[in-house]
Amino acid sequence: MRRPARPPRRATRAARLATVLTAALALLLAGCSPGGGGGRDDGRTVLRFLSLAWQKESVDANRELVAEWNAAHPDVQVALEQGSWDSVHDHLLTSFEGGEAPDVIHDASDDLADFAHGGHLADLRPLLSPRLRADIPPAAWAATTFGEGVYGVPFLQEPRVLIANRKILEASGVRMPTPERPWTWPEFRRIARDVTATMGEGRYAVAWPLKEPVSVSLNLGLSAGGRLFHRDGDGRAAVRFTEADAVMPGTVRAQVVDDRTAPRSTLGMGGSDTLPGFFGGRYAMVPLGFSYRQQIAQQAPEGFAWTVLPAPAGSGGLAQGVSPQTLSIAEDSEHKEEAARFIDFLLRPANMVRLAHGDWMLPTGTAALRAPSLRTPKDGWATGSALAAHLRPAPAQSVRGYPEWKDKVATPAYQEYYSGAIDAAELEARLVGDGNRVLARYQR
């Protein structure tokens, strides 16, 4: 198991009802218990910190850091609250509307726009230390900037990489890519043909797990110069499908439909679903989020030789879209300055390294990225760190109406295109024609 690369924005009706009832009960109990919410307890300031860490290493790192803060700050204590990526959006919505939001909020940048526009999150510009502002690059801050305000501190990010069976690639004689000299998209297609030819019947060079195809298509599309979403002079977003936007999807479709170097059977899978076939030698490479390395390191058979390779590059180089994990402060918090100091402590370079190791992700901070433990070849850390400077905000995360466009238009269109059910002209017609009708309703 791993942290979802992109937390779901929507839940079923039953799940939403359960979340609302659970949150309402929690708020009621908090109101009836001494020190149950943020505020002052026996003269001490108590900050509530909602954490979404769920892997043991990550949970342990967060608990240890909170304990260290509390030991050093007896007058400002932090109460750690455990949340879930599956229900965080509805949980926060209920908390904001009930006036009981945590002071410090762990979330992801693509979940912040509605809360920022709704006035639920504090603008962090007057609260952040100069050290923290300077340590995180402008490209990462852009993911949490809405209008003139900054509504979250981006602190962990996850590029998509190729996890590869080293023995199969070496046996095929293909050139191994590096961040300094990655494969181009045409080269990746050609190499997939060469690798498949050496593997034998029923085996494939690459497996594409595209159960959720939209974010993969948009984020990797940046490497070829694609953006898909463009803003006019008045700031209105529109979908335009260019030749650059067609490079990454066209490569995947060609591998599945024309070259038979990637199987159709994995298109409906999640990343974890492909691992048994990867370990068994059925697939030589699987494009996965960087944090999947933890699962592979823990589950791979003894002696299995795997390596981490950069994703293919195009005219945009190694550029990729990401939605960083974030820390925000509730607008209703009575202790914004104390909350900002806690965030600054949590994201000191050494502490950011601990959090990155806990989630097997990359820190956004430039000082943390220089840590030797994040630049070792072991488990592919060096490859990931080399990609950090090329990461950009996911193309659509600030576009109003994107969730509906993704669910109703883009997901079925990409799924049918990758499987061969529709051609490129039909994909473009649906993404652009149907897509702009959806976006128009949100921009009137």
CSV table of C-alpha atoms in Angstrom, one decimal, residues 63-439:
chain,number,residue,atom,x,y,z
A,63,ARG,CA,4.7,11.7,15.8
A,64,GLU,CA,8.3,12.1,16.6
A,65,LEU,CA,8.5,15.7,15.3
A,66,VAL,CA,5.3,16.7,17.2
A,67,ALA,CA,6.8,15.2,20.4
A,68,GLU,CA,10.1,17.2,19.8
A,69,TRP,CA,8.1,20.4,19.3
A,70,ASN,CA,6.0,19.9,22.4
A,71,ALA,CA,9.1,19.1,24.5
A,72,ALA,CA,10.7,22.4,23.4
A,73,HIS,CA,7.6,24.5,23.5
A,74,PRO,CA,5.7,23.9,26.8
A,75,ASP,CA,3.5,27.0,26.2
A,76,VAL,CA,2.5,26.0,22.7
A,77,GLN,CA,1.5,22.4,22.4
A,78,VAL,CA,0.4,20.5,19.3
A,79,ALA,CA,-2.3,17.9,19.4
A,80,LEU,CA,-1.9,15.5,16.5
A,81,GLU,CA,-5.1,14.4,14.7
A,82,GLN,CA,-5.1,11.5,12.2
A,83,GLY,CA,-7.0,12.1,9.0
A,84,SER,CA,-7.5,10.1,5.8
A,85,TRP,CA,-6.7,10.9,2.2
A,86,ASP,CA,-9.9,9.2,1.2
A,87,SER,CA,-12.2,11.6,3.1
A,88,VAL,CA,-10.1,14.7,3.8
A,89,HIS,CA,-12.0,17.0,1.4
A,90,ASP,CA,-15.4,16.3,3.0
A,91,HIS,CA,-14.0,16.2,6.5
A,92,LEU,CA,-12.5,19.7,6.0
A,93,LEU,CA,-15.6,21.1,4.4
A,94,THR,CA,-17.7,20.0,7.4
A,95,SER,CA,-15.1,21.3,9.8
A,96,PHE,CA,-14.9,24.7,8.1
A,97,GLU,CA,-18.7,25.1,8.0
A,98,GLY,CA,-18.9,24.1,11.6
A,99,GLY,CA,-16.2,26.5,12.7
A,100,GLU,CA,-14.1,23.7,14.1
A,101,ALA,CA,-11.3,23.3,11.6
A,102,PRO,CA,-7.8,22.2,12.7
A,103,ASP,CA,-5.3,25.0,13.0
A,104,VAL,CA,-2.7,23.2,10.8
A,105,ILE,CA,-4.0,21.2,7.9
A,106,HIS,CA,-2.1,18.6,5.9
A,107,ASP,CA,-3.6,18.2,2.3
A,108,ALA,CA,-2.5,18.3,-1.3
A,109,SER,CA,-2.3,21.3,-3.6
A,110,ASP,CA,-5.0,20.1,-6.0
A,111,ASP,CA,-7.5,20.1,-3.1
A,112,LEU,CA,-6.8,23.7,-1.9
A,113,ALA,CA,-8.5,25.9,-4.6
A,114,ASP,CA,-12.1,25.6,-3.4
A,115,PHE,CA,-11.1,26.2,0.2
A,116,ALA,CA,-8.8,29.1,-0.7
A,117,HIS,CA,-11.5,30.8,-2.9
A,118,GLY,CA,-14.1,30.1,-0.2
A,119,GLY,CA,-12.1,32.1,2.4
A,120,HIS,CA,-11.4,29.0,4.6
A,121,LEU,CA,-7.6,29.1,4.4
A,122,ALA,CA,-5.3,31.8,5.7
A,123,ASP,CA,-3.1,33.7,3.3
A,124,LEU,CA,0.4,32.7,4.5
A,125,ARG,CA,2.4,35.5,3.0
A,126,PRO,CA,2.6,37.6,6.2
A,127,LEU,CA,3.1,34.5,8.4
A,128,LEU,CA,5.9,32.6,6.7
A,129,SER,CA,9.5,33.0,7.7
A,130,PRO,CA,12.0,34.4,5.1
A,131,ARG,CA,14.0,31.2,5.5
A,132,LEU,CA,11.1,28.9,4.5
A,133,ARG,CA,10.0,31.2,1.6
A,134,ALA,CA,13.5,31.3,0.2
A,135,ASP,CA,14.1,27.6,0.6
A,136,ILE,CA,11.2,26.4,-1.6
A,137,PRO,CA,11.5,27.2,-5.3
A,138,PRO,CA,9.0,29.5,-7.0
A,139,ALA,CA,7.7,26.6,-9.2
A,140,ALA,CA,6.6,24.8,-6.0
A,141,TRP,CA,5.0,27.9,-4.5
A,142,ALA,CA,3.0,28.3,-7.7
A,143,ALA,CA,1.1,25.2,-6.9
A,144,THR,CA,-0.4,26.8,-3.7
A,145,THR,CA,-0.8,30.3,-5.0
A,146,PHE,CA,-4.4,31.3,-5.9
A,147,GLY,CA,-4.9,34.9,-7.1
A,148,GLU,CA,-2.6,37.0,-5.0
A,149,GLY,CA,-2.5,34.8,-1.9
A,150,VAL,CA,-0.4,31.7,-0.9
A,151,TYR,CA,-2.6,29.2,0.9
A,152,GLY,CA,-0.3,26.2,1.6
A,153,VAL,CA,3.3,25.3,2.0
A,154,PRO,CA,4.3,22.7,-0.5
A,155,PHE,CA,6.7,20.3,1.2
A,156,LEU,CA,6.6,16.8,-0.5
A,157,GLN,CA,6.3,16.0,-4.2
A,158,GLU,CA,6.3,12.9,-6.3
A,159,PRO,CA,7.5,12.6,-9.9
A,160,ARG,CA,6.6,9.7,-12.1
A,161,VAL,CA,9.5,7.4,-13.1
A,162,LEU,CA,10.1,4.2,-14.9
A,163,ILE,CA,10.7,1.3,-12.5
A,164,ALA,CA,12.6,-1.3,-14.6
A,165,ASN,CA,13.9,-4.9,-14.4
A,166,ARG,CA,17.6,-4.3,-14.8
A,167,LYS,CA,18.4,-7.8,-15.9
A,168,ILE,CA,15.9,-7.7,-18.8
A,169,LEU,CA,17.1,-4.3,-20.1
A,170,GLU,CA,20.7,-5.3,-19.9
A,171,ALA,CA,20.1,-8.5,-21.7
A,172,SER,CA,18.3,-6.6,-24.5
A,173,GLY,CA,21.3,-4.4,-25.1
A,174,VAL,CA,19.4,-1.1,-25.1
A,175,ARG,CA,20.9,2.1,-23.9
A,176,MET,CA,20.0,2.9,-20.2
A,177,PRO,CA,18.7,6.4,-19.8
A,178,THR,CA,19.9,8.9,-17.2
A,179,PRO,CA,18.5,12.3,-16.1
A,180,GLU,CA,21.3,13.9,-18.1
A,181,ARG,CA,20.5,11.8,-21.2
A,182,PRO,CA,16.9,10.5,-21.0
A,183,TRP,CA,15.1,8.6,-23.7
A,184,THR,CA,13.0,10.7,-26.0
A,185,TRP,CA,9.4,9.6,-26.6
A,186,PRO,CA,10.2,8.2,-30.1
A,187,GLU,CA,13.3,6.5,-28.6
A,188,PHE,CA,11.2,5.0,-25.8
A,189,ARG,CA,8.8,3.5,-28.4
A,190,ARG,CA,11.6,2.1,-30.4
A,191,ILE,CA,13.4,0.6,-27.4
A,192,ALA,CA,10.1,-0.9,-26.2
A,193,ARG,CA,10.0,-2.8,-29.5
A,194,ASP,CA,13.6,-4.0,-29.1
A,195,VAL,CA,13.0,-5.1,-25.5
A,196,THR,CA,9.8,-7.0,-26.3
A,197,ALA,CA,11.5,-8.8,-29.1
A,198,THR,CA,14.0,-10.3,-26.6
A,199,MET,CA,11.5,-11.3,-24.0
A,200,GLY,CA,9.4,-14.0,-25.6
A,201,GLU,CA,5.7,-14.5,-26.3
A,202,GLY,CA,3.3,-13.1,-23.7
A,203,ARG,CA,5.8,-10.7,-22.3
A,204,TYR,CA,6.0,-6.9,-22.8
A,205,ALA,CA,8.5,-4.1,-22.5
A,206,VAL,CA,6.1,-1.8,-20.6
A,207,ALA,CA,2.9,-2.0,-18.6
A,208,TRP,CA,0.8,1.2,-18.4
A,209,PRO,CA,-1.4,1.2,-15.3
A,210,LEU,CA,-4.0,3.7,-16.4
A,211,LYS,CA,-7.0,3.2,-14.1
A,212,GLU,CA,-6.9,7.0,-13.6
A,213,PRO,CA,-5.5,8.1,-17.0
A,214,VAL,CA,-6.0,11.9,-16.8
A,215,SER,CA,-3.4,13.0,-14.3
A,216,VAL,CA,-0.8,10.7,-15.9
A,217,SER,CA,-1.6,12.0,-19.4
A,218,LEU,CA,-1.5,15.7,-18.4
A,219,ASN,CA,1.5,15.6,-16.1
A,220,LEU,CA,3.8,13.5,-18.4
A,221,GLY,CA,2.5,15.6,-21.3
A,222,LEU,CA,4.4,18.6,-20.0
A,223,SER,CA,7.7,16.8,-21.1
A,224,ALA,CA,6.6,17.2,-24.7
A,225,GLY,CA,5.5,20.8,-24.3
A,226,GLY,CA,1.8,20.0,-23.9
A,227,ARG,CA,-0.4,21.9,-21.5
A,228,LEU,CA,-4.0,21.2,-22.8
A,229,PHE,CA,-5.4,24.0,-20.5
A,230,HIS,CA,-4.7,27.6,-21.6
A,231,ARG,CA,-5.8,30.9,-20.2
A,232,ASP,CA,-7.1,33.8,-22.3
A,233,GLY,CA,-6.3,37.4,-21.6
A,234,ASP,CA,-9.3,37.6,-19.2
A,235,GLY,CA,-8.0,34.6,-17.2
A,236,ARG,CA,-10.7,32.2,-18.5
A,237,ALA,CA,-9.4,28.6,-19.0
A,238,ALA,CA,-10.0,26.8,-22.2
A,239,VAL,CA,-9.0,23.4,-23.6
A,240,ARG,CA,-6.8,23.3,-26.7
A,241,PHE,CA,-5.3,20.1,-28.0
A,242,THR,CA,-2.0,20.7,-29.8
A,243,GLU,CA,0.6,18.4,-31.4
A,244,ALA,CA,2.5,18.6,-28.2
A,245,ASP,CA,-0.5,17.3,-26.2
A,246,ALA,CA,-0.7,14.3,-28.5
A,247,VAL,CA,2.9,13.1,-28.1
A,248,MET,CA,2.6,11.2,-24.8
A,249,PRO,CA,-0.9,9.7,-25.4
A,250,GLY,CA,0.1,8.8,-28.9
A,251,THR,CA,3.1,6.9,-27.7
A,252,VAL,CA,1.1,4.9,-25.2
A,253,ARG,CA,-1.6,4.1,-27.8
A,254,ALA,CA,1.0,3.0,-30.3
A,255,GLN,CA,2.6,0.7,-27.8
A,256,VAL,CA,-0.7,-0.9,-26.9
A,257,VAL,CA,-2.5,-1.0,-30.3
A,258,ASP,CA,0.2,-1.0,-33.0
A,259,ASP,CA,3.4,-2.3,-31.6
A,260,ARG,CA,2.0,-4.7,-29.0
A,261,THR,CA,4.8,-3.8,-26.6
A,262,ALA,CA,2.4,-2.9,-23.9
A,263,PRO,CA,-0.7,-5.1,-22.9
A,264,ARG,CA,-4.3,-3.8,-23.0
A,265,SER,CA,-4.9,-5.8,-19.8
A,266,THR,CA,-3.1,-3.3,-17.5
A,267,LEU,CA,-4.9,-0.2,-18.8
A,268,GLY,CA,-7.6,-0.6,-16.2
A,269,MET,CA,-5.2,-1.4,-13.4
A,270,GLY,CA,-3.8,0.7,-10.5
A,271,GLY,CA,0.0,0.7,-10.0
A,272,SER,CA,0.1,-1.9,-7.3
A,273,ASP,CA,-1.9,-4.3,-9.6
A,274,THR,CA,1.0,-4.5,-12.0
A,275,LEU,CA,3.7,-5.5,-9.5
A,276,PRO,CA,3.1,-9.2,-9.5
A,277,GLY,CA,3.6,-9.3,-13.3
A,278,PHE,CA,6.6,-7.0,-13.0
A,279,PHE,CA,8.2,-9.3,-10.3
A,280,GLY,CA,7.4,-12.3,-12.5
A,281,GLY,CA,9.2,-10.9,-15.5
A,282,ARG,CA,6.1,-10.4,-17.6
A,283,TYR,CA,6.8,-6.6,-17.9
A,284,ALA,CA,10.2,-5.1,-18.1
A,285,MET,CA,9.2,-1.5,-17.1
A,286,VAL,CA,6.3,0.1,-15.3
A,287,PRO,CA,5.7,3.9,-15.1
A,288,LEU,CA,4.9,4.6,-11.5
A,289,GLY,CA,4.9,7.3,-8.9
A,290,PHE,CA,8.2,7.7,-7.1
A,291,SER,CA,6.9,6.5,-3.7
A,292,TYR,CA,6.1,3.0,-5.2
A,293,ARG,CA,9.8,2.3,-4.6
A,294,GLN,CA,8.9,1.5,-1.0
A,295,GLN,CA,6.4,-1.2,-2.0
A,296,ILE,CA,8.9,-2.6,-4.5
A,297,ALA,CA,11.8,-2.6,-2.0
A,298,GLN,CA,9.6,-4.4,0.6
A,299,GLN,CA,7.9,-6.9,-1.7
A,300,ALA,CA,10.3,-7.8,-4.5
A,301,PRO,CA,11.5,-11.4,-4.5
A,302,GLU,CA,15.0,-12.0,-3.2
A,303,GLY,CA,17.6,-11.3,-5.8
A,304,PHE,CA,15.2,-9.2,-8.0
A,305,ALA,CA,17.3,-6.5,-9.6
A,306,TRP,CA,15.3,-3.3,-10.2
A,307,THR,CA,16.3,0.2,-11.1
A,308,VAL,CA,14.7,3.7,-11.3
A,309,LEU,CA,14.9,5.5,-14.7
A,310,PRO,CA,13.7,8.9,-15.7
A,311,ALA,CA,10.5,9.2,-17.7
A,312,PRO,CA,10.9,10.0,-21.4
A,313,ALA,CA,11.6,13.6,-22.3
A,314,GLY,CA,10.5,15.8,-25.2
A,315,SER,CA,10.7,19.4,-26.2
A,316,GLY,CA,9.9,20.3,-22.6
A,317,GLY,CA,12.8,18.2,-21.3
A,318,LEU,CA,12.2,16.3,-18.1
A,319,ALA,CA,9.3,18.6,-17.1
A,320,GLN,CA,6.5,17.0,-15.2
A,321,GLY,CA,3.4,18.1,-13.4
A,322,VAL,CA,2.9,17.3,-9.7
A,323,SER,CA,0.5,18.1,-7.0
A,324,PRO,CA,2.6,18.5,-3.8
A,325,GLN,CA,1.6,17.7,-0.3
A,326,THR,CA,0.9,20.9,1.6
A,327,LEU,CA,0.5,22.4,5.1
A,328,SER,CA,-2.1,25.2,5.5
A,329,ILE,CA,-3.5,27.3,8.3
A,330,ALA,CA,-7.2,27.7,8.9
A,331,GLU,CA,-8.5,31.2,8.4
A,332,ASP,CA,-10.5,30.8,11.6
A,333,SER,CA,-7.5,29.8,13.7
A,334,GLU,CA,-6.9,32.1,16.7
A,335,HIS,CA,-3.2,31.2,16.7
A,336,LYS,CA,-2.0,31.7,13.2
A,337,GLU,CA,1.5,33.0,14.2
A,338,GLU,CA,2.0,30.0,16.5
A,339,ALA,CA,0.8,27.6,13.7
A,340,ALA,CA,3.2,29.2,11.3
A,341,ARG,CA,6.1,28.7,13.7
A,342,PHE,CA,5.2,25.1,14.1
A,343,ILE,CA,5.1,24.6,10.3
A,344,ASP,CA,8.5,26.3,10.1
A,345,PHE,CA,9.9,23.9,12.6
A,346,LEU,CA,8.3,20.9,10.9
A,347,LEU,CA,9.9,21.9,7.6
A,348,ARG,CA,13.4,22.7,8.7
A,349,PRO,CA,15.8,21.0,6.3
A,350,ALA,CA,16.7,18.1,8.5
A,351,ASN,CA,13.0,17.5,9.4
A,352,MET,CA,11.9,17.8,5.8
A,353,VAL,CA,14.4,15.0,5.0
A,354,ARG,CA,12.8,12.8,7.7
A,355,LEU,CA,9.4,13.4,6.3
A,356,ALA,CA,10.6,12.7,2.7
A,357,HIS,CA,12.1,9.4,3.9
A,358,GLY,CA,8.9,8.5,5.7
A,359,ASP,CA,6.8,8.9,2.5
A,360,TRP,CA,9.5,7.9,0.0
A,361,MET,CA,9.0,11.2,-1.8
A,362,LEU,CA,11.1,14.2,-2.6
A,363,PRO,CA,11.2,17.3,-0.4
A,364,THR,CA,10.5,20.6,-2.1
A,365,GLY,CA,13.2,22.5,0.0
A,366,THR,CA,16.5,23.0,-1.8
A,367,ALA,CA,18.5,22.6,1.4
A,368,ALA,CA,16.8,19.2,2.2
A,369,LEU,CA,17.4,18.0,-1.4
A,370,ARG,CA,21.1,18.4,-0.8
A,371,ALA,CA,21.0,15.7,1.9
A,372,PRO,CA,23.4,12.8,1.0
A,373,SER,CA,20.7,10.3,1.9
A,374,LEU,CA,18.5,11.7,-0.9
A,375,ARG,CA,21.2,11.5,-3.5
A,376,THR,CA,22.4,8.0,-3.1
A,377,PRO,CA,21.9,5.5,-6.0
A,378,LYS,CA,20.3,3.1,-3.6
A,379,ASP,CA,16.6,2.7,-4.3
A,380,GLY,CA,16.7,5.3,-7.0
A,381,TRP,CA,17.0,8.3,-4.7
A,382,ALA,CA,19.6,10.0,-6.9
A,383,THR,CA,17.4,9.7,-10.0
A,384,GLY,CA,14.5,11.3,-8.2
A,385,SER,CA,16.5,14.1,-6.8
A,386,ALA,CA,17.8,14.9,-10.2
A,387,LEU,CA,14.3,15.3,-11.4
A,388,ALA,CA,13.2,17.8,-8.7
A,389,ALA,CA,14.3,20.9,-10.5
A,390,HIS,CA,12.0,19.9,-13.5
A,391,LEU,CA,8.8,19.5,-11.5
A,392,ARG,CA,5.9,21.9,-12.2
A,393,PRO,CA,2.4,22.4,-10.8
A,394,ALA,CA,0.0,20.0,-12.4
A,395,PRO,CA,-1.5,21.8,-15.4
A,396,ALA,CA,-5.2,21.7,-14.4
A,397,GLN,CA,-5.2,22.1,-10.6
A,398,SER,CA,-6.3,25.7,-10.6
A,399,VAL,CA,-8.9,25.3,-13.3
A,400,ARG,CA,-12.5,25.7,-12.1
A,401,GLY,CA,-14.6,22.8,-13.3
A,402,TYR,CA,-11.6,20.4,-13.7
A,403,PRO,CA,-13.1,17.6,-11.5
A,404,GLU,CA,-16.2,17.4,-13.6
A,405,TRP,CA,-14.2,17.6,-16.9
A,406,LYS,CA,-12.0,14.9,-15.6
A,407,ASP,CA,-14.8,12.5,-14.5
A,408,LYS,CA,-17.3,13.1,-17.2
A,409,VAL,CA,-15.2,13.9,-20.3
A,410,ALA,CA,-11.5,13.1,-20.0
A,411,THR,CA,-11.4,9.8,-18.2
A,412,PRO,CA,-13.7,7.9,-20.6
A,413,ALA,CA,-12.1,9.6,-23.6
A,414,TYR,CA,-8.6,8.7,-22.6
A,415,GLN,CA,-9.6,5.2,-21.7
A,416,GLU,CA,-11.2,4.6,-25.0
A,417,TYR,CA,-8.3,6.1,-26.9
A,418,TYR,CA,-5.6,4.1,-25.2
A,419,SER,CA,-7.5,0.9,-25.8
A,420,GLY,CA,-8.0,1.6,-29.5
A,421,ALA,CA,-11.7,2.2,-29.4
A,422,ILE,CA,-11.5,5.8,-30.7
A,423,ASP,CA,-8.8,7.6,-32.8
A,424,ALA,CA,-6.9,10.8,-32.1
A,425,ALA,CA,-9.4,13.0,-33.9
A,426,GLU,CA,-12.3,11.7,-31.7
A,427,LEU,CA,-10.1,12.1,-28.6
A,428,GLU,CA,-9.5,15.8,-29.5
A,429,ALA,CA,-13.1,16.4,-30.3
A,430,ARG,CA,-14.3,15.1,-26.9
A,431,LEU,CA,-11.5,16.7,-24.8
A,432,VAL,CA,-12.0,20.1,-26.5
A,433,GLY,CA,-15.6,20.3,-27.6
A,434,ASP,CA,-17.3,18.5,-24.6
A,435,GLY,CA,-14.6,19.8,-22.3
A,436,ASN,CA,-15.0,23.5,-23.0
A,437,ARG,CA,-18.8,23.2,-22.6
A,438,VAL,CA,-18.1,21.9,-19.1
A,439,LEU,CA,-15.6,24.6,-18.2
